[in-house]
XYZ file of C-alpha atoms in Angstrom:
648
model
C -6.717 17.008 -102.534
C -3.842 15.821 -104.489
C -3.128 16.913 -107.711
C -1.117 14.769 -110.375
C 3.097 16.124 -111.434
C 2.815 17.672 -115.443
C 4.940 14.507 -115.817
C 3.107 12.012 -114.380
C -0.341 13.301 -115.675
C 1.699 12.804 -119.377
C 2.667 9.254 -118.794
C -0.917 8.639 -117.891
C -2.075 10.484 -120.544
C 1.126 8.347 -123.373
C -0.562 4.619 -122.058
C -3.506 5.044 -123.060
C -2.904 5.733 -125.728
C -0.144 3.054 -127.104
C -1.913 0.345 -125.833
C -4.401 0.281 -128.263
C -7.176 -2.140 -128.267
C -6.713 -2.619 -124.153
C -8.037 0.772 -123.950
C -11.170 -0.459 -124.632
C -10.692 -3.445 -121.269
C -12.601 -1.830 -117.798
C -10.306 -3.935 -114.871
C -12.628 -4.799 -113.079
C -11.736 -5.136 -108.403
C -13.634 -5.591 -105.409
C -14.827 -1.706 -104.630
C -18.281 -2.671 -104.496
C -17.947 -4.979 -101.863
C -16.495 -2.608 -99.900
C -17.772 0.764 -100.506
C -21.122 1.950 -97.919
C -24.153 -0.305 -97.632
C -26.712 2.313 -96.199
C -27.703 5.805 -95.516
C -25.858 6.130 -92.729
C -24.617 10.080 -93.219
C -26.083 11.856 -89.866
C -28.220 14.560 -89.383
C -29.540 16.642 -86.085
C -30.578 13.580 -84.849
C -28.102 10.580 -84.700
C -24.922 11.950 -85.340
C -22.149 10.016 -88.291
C -19.842 9.021 -85.288
C -22.869 7.437 -84.019
C -24.385 9.470 -81.073
C -27.396 10.937 -80.675
C -27.166 14.018 -82.533
C -27.346 17.383 -80.963
C -31.089 17.299 -81.481
C -31.999 13.994 -80.111
C -35.318 13.215 -78.523
C -37.595 10.104 -77.495
C -40.392 11.140 -75.316
C -41.241 9.810 -71.640
C -43.786 7.437 -69.959
C -44.798 7.421 -66.800
C -47.299 5.277 -65.458
C -49.214 3.949 -62.435
C -51.570 1.837 -62.375
C -53.352 -1.206 -59.695
C -54.634 -4.513 -61.145
C -56.100 -7.063 -58.839
C -55.544 -10.885 -60.008
C -58.767 -13.029 -59.111
C -56.980 -17.020 -58.866
C -60.747 -18.326 -59.159
C -62.166 -16.961 -62.833
C -57.706 -16.174 -63.811
C -58.893 -12.771 -64.991
C -56.959 -9.563 -64.080
C -58.794 -6.156 -63.974
C -56.871 -2.953 -63.270
C -57.138 1.276 -63.529
C -53.905 2.866 -65.246
C -52.688 6.452 -65.676
C -50.380 7.593 -67.621
C -48.604 10.507 -68.677
C -47.235 10.896 -71.842
C -44.569 13.411 -72.379
C -44.082 14.416 -75.729
C -39.984 15.611 -76.088
C -40.544 15.559 -79.646
C -40.159 18.844 -81.619
C -43.937 18.610 -83.732
C -47.062 18.296 -81.853
C -49.520 15.833 -81.336
C -53.139 14.699 -82.182
C -53.267 11.423 -80.691
C -51.263 8.910 -79.536
C -50.961 5.146 -80.231
C -51.006 2.322 -77.719
C -50.423 -1.580 -77.542
C -53.106 -3.444 -76.133
C -51.146 -6.818 -76.221
C -53.837 -9.033 -75.368
C -55.573 -8.753 -78.054
C -52.921 -11.203 -79.326
C -55.315 -14.147 -77.752
C -58.432 -13.181 -80.091
C -60.193 -15.867 -82.858
C -59.776 -12.794 -85.350
C -56.199 -11.785 -84.123
C -52.940 -10.534 -86.799
C -51.206 -13.291 -84.453
C -54.029 -15.307 -85.006
C -54.593 -15.401 -88.309
C -51.077 -15.441 -89.388
C -50.110 -18.951 -86.893
C -49.681 -22.085 -89.289
C -52.843 -24.022 -89.111
C -50.249 -27.284 -87.431
C -49.031 -24.216 -84.646
C -45.533 -23.039 -83.370
C -43.896 -21.076 -80.603
C -45.981 -18.775 -80.508
C -49.366 -20.410 -80.064
C -51.874 -18.176 -77.743
C -55.229 -19.226 -76.515
C -58.405 -17.305 -78.172
C -61.152 -16.178 -75.617
C -59.653 -13.222 -73.983
C -58.343 -10.129 -74.684
C -59.275 -6.704 -73.371
C -62.348 -4.802 -72.589
C -61.217 -1.311 -72.321
C -63.721 1.516 -70.296
C -63.918 4.659 -68.623
C -60.702 6.550 -71.282
C -60.588 9.858 -70.571
C -57.538 11.948 -72.309
C -56.561 15.020 -71.503
C -54.615 18.331 -72.487
C -54.391 20.993 -70.451
C -58.054 21.240 -68.937
C -59.183 19.871 -72.191
C -61.120 15.723 -72.091
C -61.414 13.357 -74.804
C -62.960 9.685 -74.354
C -62.705 9.147 -78.206
C -60.210 6.238 -79.211
C -60.415 3.345 -81.881
C -59.113 -0.411 -81.340
C -57.618 -1.822 -84.488
C -56.206 -5.359 -83.344
C -53.257 -5.089 -80.286
C -53.396 -1.225 -81.487
C -55.784 1.588 -80.129
C -55.384 4.712 -81.470
C -55.874 7.603 -78.721
C -57.509 11.046 -79.745
C -57.152 14.322 -77.377
C -59.028 17.506 -78.027
C -56.260 19.824 -78.372
C -53.003 18.318 -78.943
C -49.712 17.309 -77.217
C -47.699 20.734 -77.148
C -43.938 20.113 -78.696
C -41.312 20.062 -77.067
C -42.187 18.841 -73.267
C -46.015 18.931 -73.559
C -47.777 17.024 -71.456
C -51.463 14.736 -71.709
C -52.687 12.228 -69.071
C -54.176 8.815 -70.673
C -56.061 7.083 -67.472
C -58.923 3.706 -68.487
C -59.302 0.584 -67.128
C -58.852 -2.607 -68.146
C -59.663 -6.381 -67.661
C -59.375 -9.092 -69.355
C -58.512 -13.168 -68.709
C -55.637 -13.942 -68.329
C -54.499 -17.272 -70.959
C -52.833 -20.291 -70.281
C -51.042 -20.921 -72.821
C -49.273 -17.353 -73.892
C -47.152 -17.263 -76.981
C -43.801 -18.138 -75.183
C -43.432 -15.104 -73.378
C -46.448 -15.683 -70.605
C -49.579 -17.267 -68.916
C -50.178 -19.435 -66.738
C -49.224 -23.316 -65.118
C -51.331 -25.945 -62.618
C -48.678 -27.050 -60.130
C -49.257 -29.596 -56.995
C -49.407 -26.460 -54.733
C -50.877 -23.673 -57.287
C -51.535 -21.553 -60.305
C -48.141 -19.838 -61.003
C -49.427 -16.572 -63.010
C -46.898 -15.183 -64.985
C -47.725 -11.957 -65.955
C -46.236 -9.864 -69.062
C -48.174 -7.808 -71.742
C -50.501 -7.457 -69.044
C -51.421 -3.024 -69.006
C -51.638 -1.097 -71.868
C -49.259 0.660 -73.456
C -47.635 3.318 -75.712
C -46.341 2.860 -78.156
C -42.645 3.949 -79.605
C -42.759 7.530 -81.651
C -39.343 8.308 -82.819
C -37.520 10.162 -85.305
C -37.164 7.721 -88.091
C -40.107 6.247 -88.295
C -42.837 8.017 -87.031
C -45.307 5.699 -85.074
C -44.331 3.144 -84.174
C -46.949 0.442 -84.667
C -46.147 -3.215 -86.086
C -49.244 -5.797 -84.783
C -48.577 -7.910 -82.211
C -48.053 -11.522 -84.167
C -45.657 -13.533 -82.440
C -41.616 -13.717 -82.961
C -41.396 -10.400 -83.240
C -41.234 -8.833 -80.046
C -41.356 -5.094 -77.954
C -40.333 -1.615 -78.910
C -40.769 0.509 -75.883
C -40.335 4.083 -74.683
C -38.820 4.555 -71.230
C -40.181 6.159 -68.051
C -41.058 5.383 -63.947
C -43.756 3.077 -63.591
C -46.144 2.950 -59.555
C -47.454 -0.264 -59.612
C -49.764 -2.475 -56.511
C -51.339 -5.638 -57.557
C -54.075 -6.912 -54.967
C -53.472 -11.000 -55.224
C -54.820 -13.730 -52.601
C -53.348 -13.456 -49.523
C -51.828 -17.000 -49.790
C -49.622 -15.611 -53.335
C -45.833 -14.398 -53.182
C -45.458 -11.424 -55.173
C -42.166 -10.791 -57.123
C -41.785 -8.467 -59.750
C -39.939 -6.019 -62.009
C -38.618 -3.051 -59.349
C -38.376 -2.292 -55.359
C -41.154 -3.567 -52.703
C -42.080 -0.590 -51.296
C -44.175 -1.977 -48.076
C -42.366 -5.181 -47.224
C -44.338 -4.615 -44.160
C -47.064 -4.978 -45.456
C -47.633 -8.378 -47.410
C -44.757 -9.526 -45.562
C -44.204 -11.711 -42.290
C -41.504 -10.675 -39.715
C -39.599 -14.198 -40.254
C -39.418 -13.652 -44.192
C -38.607 -9.288 -43.189
C -35.317 -10.848 -41.598
C -34.823 -13.649 -43.684
C -34.492 -11.382 -47.333
C -32.252 -8.625 -44.609
C -30.080 -11.432 -43.816
C -30.182 -12.812 -47.720
C -29.203 -8.419 -49.329
C -25.911 -9.514 -46.923
C -25.016 -12.898 -48.375
C -22.989 -14.040 -51.403
C -24.176 -17.462 -50.322
C -28.584 -18.447 -51.500
C -30.783 -17.437 -48.272
C -34.494 -19.001 -48.275
C -37.158 -16.370 -47.435
C -39.739 -19.338 -48.334
C -38.295 -22.986 -47.341
C -39.505 -26.036 -49.855
C -41.330 -27.577 -46.723
C -42.515 -23.884 -45.904
C -44.891 -23.311 -49.488
C -48.784 -24.176 -47.237
C -47.036 -22.882 -44.240
C -49.369 -19.316 -43.595
C -48.212 -17.853 -40.669
C -45.018 -17.109 -43.181
C -47.645 -14.825 -44.728
C -49.023 -11.248 -43.389
C -52.131 -12.117 -43.344
C -54.252 -15.697 -43.201
C -57.280 -14.714 -45.365
C -58.840 -11.941 -47.738
C -55.562 -10.495 -50.262
C -52.487 -8.735 -50.152
C -51.684 -5.507 -52.074
C -48.221 -5.281 -53.034
C -46.630 -1.877 -53.944
C -43.756 -1.256 -56.080
C -42.058 1.162 -57.874
C -39.118 1.331 -60.931
C -37.259 4.319 -62.545
C -36.031 4.763 -65.843
C -37.348 1.809 -67.376
C -39.578 0.420 -70.757
C -41.525 -2.000 -68.904
C -42.465 -4.346 -66.019
C -43.393 -7.655 -65.223
C -45.008 -10.069 -62.531
C -46.087 -13.522 -61.016
C -47.783 -14.527 -58.355
C -48.754 -18.078 -56.643
C -48.753 -19.714 -53.544
C -46.729 -22.650 -54.917
C -44.024 -20.075 -54.923
C -40.781 -21.395 -53.023
C -38.899 -18.249 -53.115
C -35.162 -17.315 -52.312
C -31.975 -14.485 -52.206
C -28.854 -13.356 -52.538
C -27.308 -10.410 -52.543
C -25.614 -8.843 -55.761
C -22.052 -7.148 -55.965
C -22.280 -3.747 -58.356
C -18.842 -2.306 -59.589
C -19.861 0.635 -57.902
C -20.505 -0.545 -53.925
C -23.792 -1.083 -54.448
C -26.109 -4.119 -54.228
C -28.831 -5.079 -55.778
C -30.522 -8.277 -54.882
C -30.847 -12.340 -57.159
C -34.742 -13.457 -56.019
C -36.016 -16.615 -57.659
C -39.201 -18.049 -57.291
C -39.905 -22.079 -57.910
C -42.682 -24.499 -57.707
C -42.118 -27.437 -55.223
C -41.731 -29.833 -59.090
C -39.031 -27.480 -59.505
C -36.354 -27.672 -56.353
C -33.347 -29.302 -56.559
C -29.794 -28.066 -56.113
C -29.282 -30.022 -60.503
C -32.228 -28.351 -60.749
C -33.996 -23.573 -59.833
C -32.058 -24.713 -55.597
C -28.861 -22.964 -57.837
C -31.160 -20.247 -59.750
C -30.456 -17.591 -56.937
C -26.483 -18.598 -57.539
C -26.599 -17.951 -61.921
C -28.861 -15.430 -61.228
C -26.077 -13.438 -59.263
C -23.132 -14.767 -61.167
C -24.817 -13.737 -64.574
C -25.402 -10.214 -63.482
C -21.867 -9.132 -61.897
C -20.308 -10.451 -64.893
C -22.014 -8.734 -67.002
C -21.881 -5.523 -64.461
C -18.071 -5.624 -64.627
C -17.461 -6.353 -67.986
C -19.740 -4.146 -69.692
C -22.559 -1.909 -68.261
C -23.483 -2.185 -64.081
C -26.558 -2.988 -63.467
C -28.410 -0.379 -62.924
C -32.651 -2.309 -60.792
C -32.489 -3.381 -57.759
C -33.859 -6.660 -58.113
C -32.872 -9.346 -60.722
C -36.016 -12.192 -60.626
C -36.199 -15.027 -62.351
C -39.442 -17.204 -61.862
C -40.314 -20.324 -62.902
C -43.159 -20.630 -65.534
C -44.625 -22.992 -68.598
C -42.041 -20.883 -70.499
C -39.104 -21.472 -72.488
C -37.497 -17.996 -71.511
C -38.534 -14.844 -72.045
C -37.117 -10.934 -70.591
C -38.539 -8.452 -68.430
C -37.008 -5.474 -67.156
C -35.726 -7.305 -63.995
C -37.422 -10.680 -64.002
C -37.056 -13.581 -66.163
C -39.662 -15.964 -66.617
C -37.911 -19.563 -67.540
C -38.873 -23.179 -67.465
C -39.851 -24.365 -64.398
C -38.689 -27.758 -65.658
C -34.984 -26.975 -66.972
C -32.248 -28.058 -65.198
C -28.370 -28.006 -64.493
C -26.565 -26.373 -68.227
C -29.943 -25.755 -69.302
C -30.904 -23.837 -66.574
C -27.828 -21.798 -66.119
C -28.242 -21.518 -70.000
C -31.717 -19.953 -70.361
C -30.994 -18.042 -67.174
C -27.795 -15.964 -67.999
C -29.413 -15.433 -71.374
C -32.511 -13.366 -70.279
C -30.614 -12.010 -67.626
C -28.082 -11.046 -70.786
C -31.536 -9.055 -72.005
C -31.250 -6.131 -69.500
C -28.214 -4.320 -71.426
C -30.121 -5.924 -74.655
C -32.769 -5.153 -75.424
C -33.743 -3.378 -71.463
C -30.957 -0.669 -71.010
C -29.815 -0.224 -74.607
C -33.230 0.442 -76.299
C -33.241 -1.000 -79.262
C -36.377 -1.926 -81.856
C -36.815 -5.366 -81.307
C -40.181 -6.114 -83.565
C -37.428 -5.336 -86.668
C -34.388 -5.821 -85.639
C -34.265 -8.451 -83.274
C -30.904 -9.700 -83.943
C -29.766 -5.782 -81.934
C -31.044 -7.995 -78.883
C -31.219 -11.980 -79.448
C -27.180 -11.489 -81.630
C -25.773 -8.826 -79.066
C -27.154 -10.927 -75.900
C -25.737 -14.225 -77.573
C -22.200 -12.719 -78.043
C -22.085 -11.492 -74.323
C -23.610 -15.037 -72.868
C -20.715 -16.849 -74.662
C -18.266 -15.169 -72.253
C -20.180 -15.261 -69.315
C -20.188 -19.270 -69.546
C -16.467 -19.749 -70.371
C -16.774 -17.889 -66.796
C -18.971 -19.309 -64.759
C -17.142 -20.695 -62.257
C -14.614 -21.524 -64.492
C -16.265 -23.488 -67.317
C -18.940 -25.167 -65.697
C -21.148 -26.056 -67.867
C -20.230 -25.635 -71.904
C -19.805 -22.400 -74.102
C -20.181 -23.553 -78.133
C -20.294 -20.214 -79.439
C -16.984 -19.732 -81.088
C -17.127 -23.437 -82.591
C -17.679 -21.959 -85.628
C -16.781 -25.061 -87.800
C -20.220 -26.498 -86.717
C -22.499 -24.570 -88.345
C -21.995 -23.876 -91.843
C -24.351 -27.233 -93.003
C -26.616 -23.683 -92.040
C -24.496 -20.900 -94.070
C -24.155 -23.036 -97.597
C -28.410 -24.013 -97.162
C -30.096 -23.294 -99.677
C -32.663 -22.019 -97.050
C -31.208 -19.227 -95.181
C -31.896 -16.581 -94.445
C -30.452 -12.510 -93.894
C -30.330 -11.272 -90.419
C -32.207 -7.927 -91.553
C -34.990 -10.278 -92.124
C -37.521 -9.626 -89.733
C -38.669 -12.021 -87.571
C -42.163 -12.029 -88.314
C -41.002 -12.661 -91.916
C -38.806 -15.268 -91.070
C -38.790 -18.670 -91.440
C -38.796 -19.890 -87.913
C -36.189 -23.573 -88.434
C -34.317 -20.038 -88.919
C -34.859 -17.345 -86.471
C -32.611 -19.102 -83.988
C -29.640 -18.681 -87.101
C -30.551 -14.900 -88.290
C -31.736 -13.283 -84.886
C -29.746 -15.440 -82.099
C -25.884 -17.117 -83.404
C -24.845 -15.180 -86.822
C -25.173 -11.847 -85.223
C -23.504 -13.109 -81.148
C -21.366 -15.100 -84.739
C -20.460 -11.987 -86.107
C -19.375 -9.850 -82.913
C -17.325 -12.641 -82.237
C -15.546 -12.593 -85.894
C -15.149 -8.578 -85.028
C -13.956 -9.501 -81.195
C -11.307 -12.169 -81.753
C -10.328 -12.356 -85.462
C -11.224 -8.387 -87.409
C -10.765 -5.450 -84.272
C -8.976 -7.545 -81.159
C -10.114 -7.345 -77.812
C -8.967 -4.379 -76.605
C -10.587 -2.243 -79.754
C -13.548 -4.081 -79.706
C -14.088 -3.911 -76.124
C -13.590 -0.340 -76.347
C -16.080 0.059 -78.140
C -18.636 -2.130 -78.307
C -19.080 -0.585 -74.508
C -19.034 2.927 -75.628
C -21.901 1.377 -77.629
C -23.338 0.809 -74.068
C -22.942 3.409 -72.676
C -23.929 5.828 -75.380
C -27.578 4.772 -76.765
C -28.071 3.806 -72.622
C -32.066 4.102 -72.280
C -31.862 5.601 -75.763
C -33.538 4.191 -79.132
C -30.604 3.057 -81.028
C -30.870 1.663 -85.080
C -28.233 -0.209 -87.166
C -26.622 1.977 -88.229
C -26.385 4.201 -85.548
C -24.250 1.040 -84.004
C -22.131 0.312 -87.283
C -21.521 4.553 -87.188
C -20.296 3.744 -83.797
C -18.530 0.914 -83.690
C -16.312 2.332 -86.574
C -15.576 5.583 -85.162
C -14.716 4.511 -82.161
C -12.266 1.697 -82.962
C -10.974 3.474 -85.806
C -11.734 0.563 -88.298
C -13.797 0.900 -92.136
C -16.396 -1.738 -91.093
C -18.429 -1.499 -94.291
C -17.501 -4.895 -95.917
C -18.084 -6.535 -93.243
C -20.869 -4.886 -91.899
C -22.370 -5.390 -95.606
C -22.284 -9.227 -96.053
C -22.368 -10.365 -92.464
C -25.783 -8.085 -90.932
C -27.336 -7.499 -94.991
C -26.208 -11.013 -97.006
C -26.645 -14.047 -97.066
C -22.656 -14.500 -98.516
C -19.833 -16.655 -96.920
C -16.736 -17.101 -96.177
C -14.428 -19.420 -98.100
C -10.147 -18.373 -98.348
C -7.881 -20.427 -99.124
C -4.154 -21.295 -100.258
C -3.449 -21.418 -103.323
C 0.081 -22.926 -103.487
C 3.564 -21.988 -102.110
C 6.864 -21.431 -104.271
C 10.005 -20.065 -103.513
C 11.146 -16.897 -104.075
C 14.359 -14.420 -104.486
C 15.828 -17.105 -101.836
C 12.521 -16.596 -100.136
C 8.731 -17.682 -100.369
C 5.088 -16.512 -102.462
C 3.196 -17.736 -100.258
C -0.784 -17.160 -102.676
C -4.027 -16.516 -101.334
C -7.347 -16.890 -103.350
C -10.701 -15.233 -101.790
C -13.720 -17.861 -103.060
C -16.258 -16.643 -101.013
C -18.442 -13.002 -101.105
C -17.353 -12.434 -97.603
C -13.608 -10.756 -97.942
C -11.940 -11.026 -94.335
C -7.918 -10.424 -93.355
C -5.693 -13.764 -93.336
C -4.571 -14.967 -90.298
C -1.891 -17.288 -91.363
C 1.067 -20.497 -88.789
C 3.279 -20.784 -90.692
C 5.163 -24.205 -89.583
C 9.240 -24.215 -90.023
C 11.323 -27.316 -91.270
C 12.979 -27.019 -88.019
C 9.816 -27.333 -86.098
C 9.300 -23.392 -84.981
C 6.157 -21.772 -86.183
C 5.462 -17.446 -86.433
C 1.374 -16.184 -87.530
C 1.395 -13.514 -89.790
C -1.595 -11.015 -90.500
C -2.511 -9.443 -94.218
C -4.750 -6.257 -94.329
C -8.562 -7.275 -95.820
C -7.096 -4.074 -97.995
C -5.588 -6.904 -99.838
C -8.957 -8.497 -102.080
C -9.351 -4.604 -103.114
C -8.510 -5.115 -106.645
C -9.288 -8.811 -106.708
C -9.783 -11.970 -105.198
C -6.045 -13.701 -105.641
C -3.137 -11.937 -103.493
C 0.354 -12.700 -103.362
C 1.988 -11.918 -100.501
C 5.516 -12.020 -100.187
C 7.535 -13.704 -96.908
C 10.620 -12.934 -95.649
C 13.170 -15.915 -94.675
C 16.303 -17.429 -94.266
C 14.148 -20.805 -93.237
C 12.631 -23.753 -95.050
C 8.824 -23.450 -95.097
C 6.632 -27.056 -93.776
C 3.775 -25.852 -93.864
C 0.933 -22.911 -94.051
C -1.855 -23.132 -92.231
C -5.661 -19.996 -92.360
C -7.128 -19.572 -88.897
C -5.262 -21.560 -87.508
C -7.702 -20.869 -84.627
C -10.740 -21.671 -86.509
C -12.250 -18.871 -85.650
C -13.808 -18.171 -88.868
C -17.279 -19.927 -90.110
C -15.326 -20.845 -93.270
C -17.155 -23.801 -95.756
C -14.689 -25.050 -97.686
C -11.759 -26.377 -95.094
C -10.328 -28.472 -97.361
C -7.919 -25.000 -99.276
C -6.961 -23.975 -95.857
C -3.134 -25.748 -95.214
C -0.266 -26.086 -97.052
C 0.943 -28.957 -98.863
C -2.850 -30.459 -98.569
C -4.899 -32.973 -101.107
C -5.568 -30.075 -103.495
C -2.555 -28.155 -104.019
C 1.147 -29.300 -103.945
C 3.671 -26.816 -105.452
């Protein structure tokens, strides 16, 4: 600690008594804008550095599942066995599970909270789970007691699951009718050659028990997505022999479900940079390419260290594939499955090309793709992501198909690898993903399709709207008209500002890559992200995080004037907005040359105006703030000098 000398202390005290009545005045400053805005102190589970603490834990969920798909009654029927590992420091008398198909009933909370006029998250109301033969075991004890509330099921044990690694198994039979309209996340679609089944949220899943909330038991309503633990999946899908089944994970029994011709083509695709047909458009109804011509086939898949799985099944699929090259030298396979209606080089004929490019870009730039396949399935779904498998609109083509394919594959990084809580913090997956989508689009085919995230001033109409909401608004609470901005674009712009304006590319990339690597297959909270970015970048960013992610204020920097002063110049700048920002300005001289000057954000700590002395022997012709127009400044009229507002 630095101590005041006696002389300095004397001057300070004397100043108090010589200023008379002015001593009663308090000088206001902007410290509140720079203070911490949430409790981000560390503990044994989550360190203040933004890393998992020395006693961080999370539970594990491993599944064995066998299901049958009935394409006449449109039903799923099956059996599940969950092995639940309790790594927490406390015993568990019960676990909570998600029964998300219960959303599709007349009296579900999701149905009853959907507006009369409907919205994107409409769902059928003639579905829901039938659960039977439930057994919950810990060691030698067995219980069949459970309680279902809407989309949640509480499973009780006769004796608790021991802490610090204790195990339990929960098994049950389940069945339900597959909805046509599955809230734009799953369902079924009739096309010329058959029905496409897009199966997600298709089995009972364990809820997350964590060190922050305990049991995360928010019901499945609509806009809020998912929060799940990691584990290994071993599952079998029995479908009509005419169907092609594509699914998360690696196919274990290709000889039992694929003809020799299709297996040969798949082998060729595994070595090919260009797309190879597995089932050609003219072969969709050619049963000789199936392993059997009638009856059913059972497809066996496995996937390790994943938080979920999904699959598509249809006899209407065109099927193609290509190799994915990963930075380590490992390979994966991009696949696409789509009906004849979606075919064409202007449409789904390029899906595998898009998928390959997307996964390779993110692997090289941020973190290597961990899964054996990356599958794009055409369905009556605008766009929805699951580990290693997407459902995208069967009507998409061109730039639209690239955009949705790239976005859904980007979700493999957020939240499939970095496992945030989507039901509460949509911005930690949608926003981060929208941010990385910008750079992948810029890179794809040297900019074949437009990337607009950096055109931030095109969005100032929303930023100044009286109906705007904060990024921290839960998705199920937000006005759906705002969801695109508060979950996707505003958080993505926030990361863009950090990278392109505040920190610079090198510091940002170091911190963001470190965040991904540190929290891969774990459960970060918002404070973990904020802490990690600050600690790795070496910058206190509370002034930005608090205002941008936890407020509805705006940016409005301005130039008040330029005047000569002792052979140099004074440039007066102001901050009329609620969000302080560093000031970047381009100064152009009378001889036509120019230079850029950056003033740190700390100039706004004491007030909302600042005089900068610019030393030069040249005459200043003009000054422009934010010359690259990165900031979504809501008032561009005061961003330059001279202008119609301020003349010297």
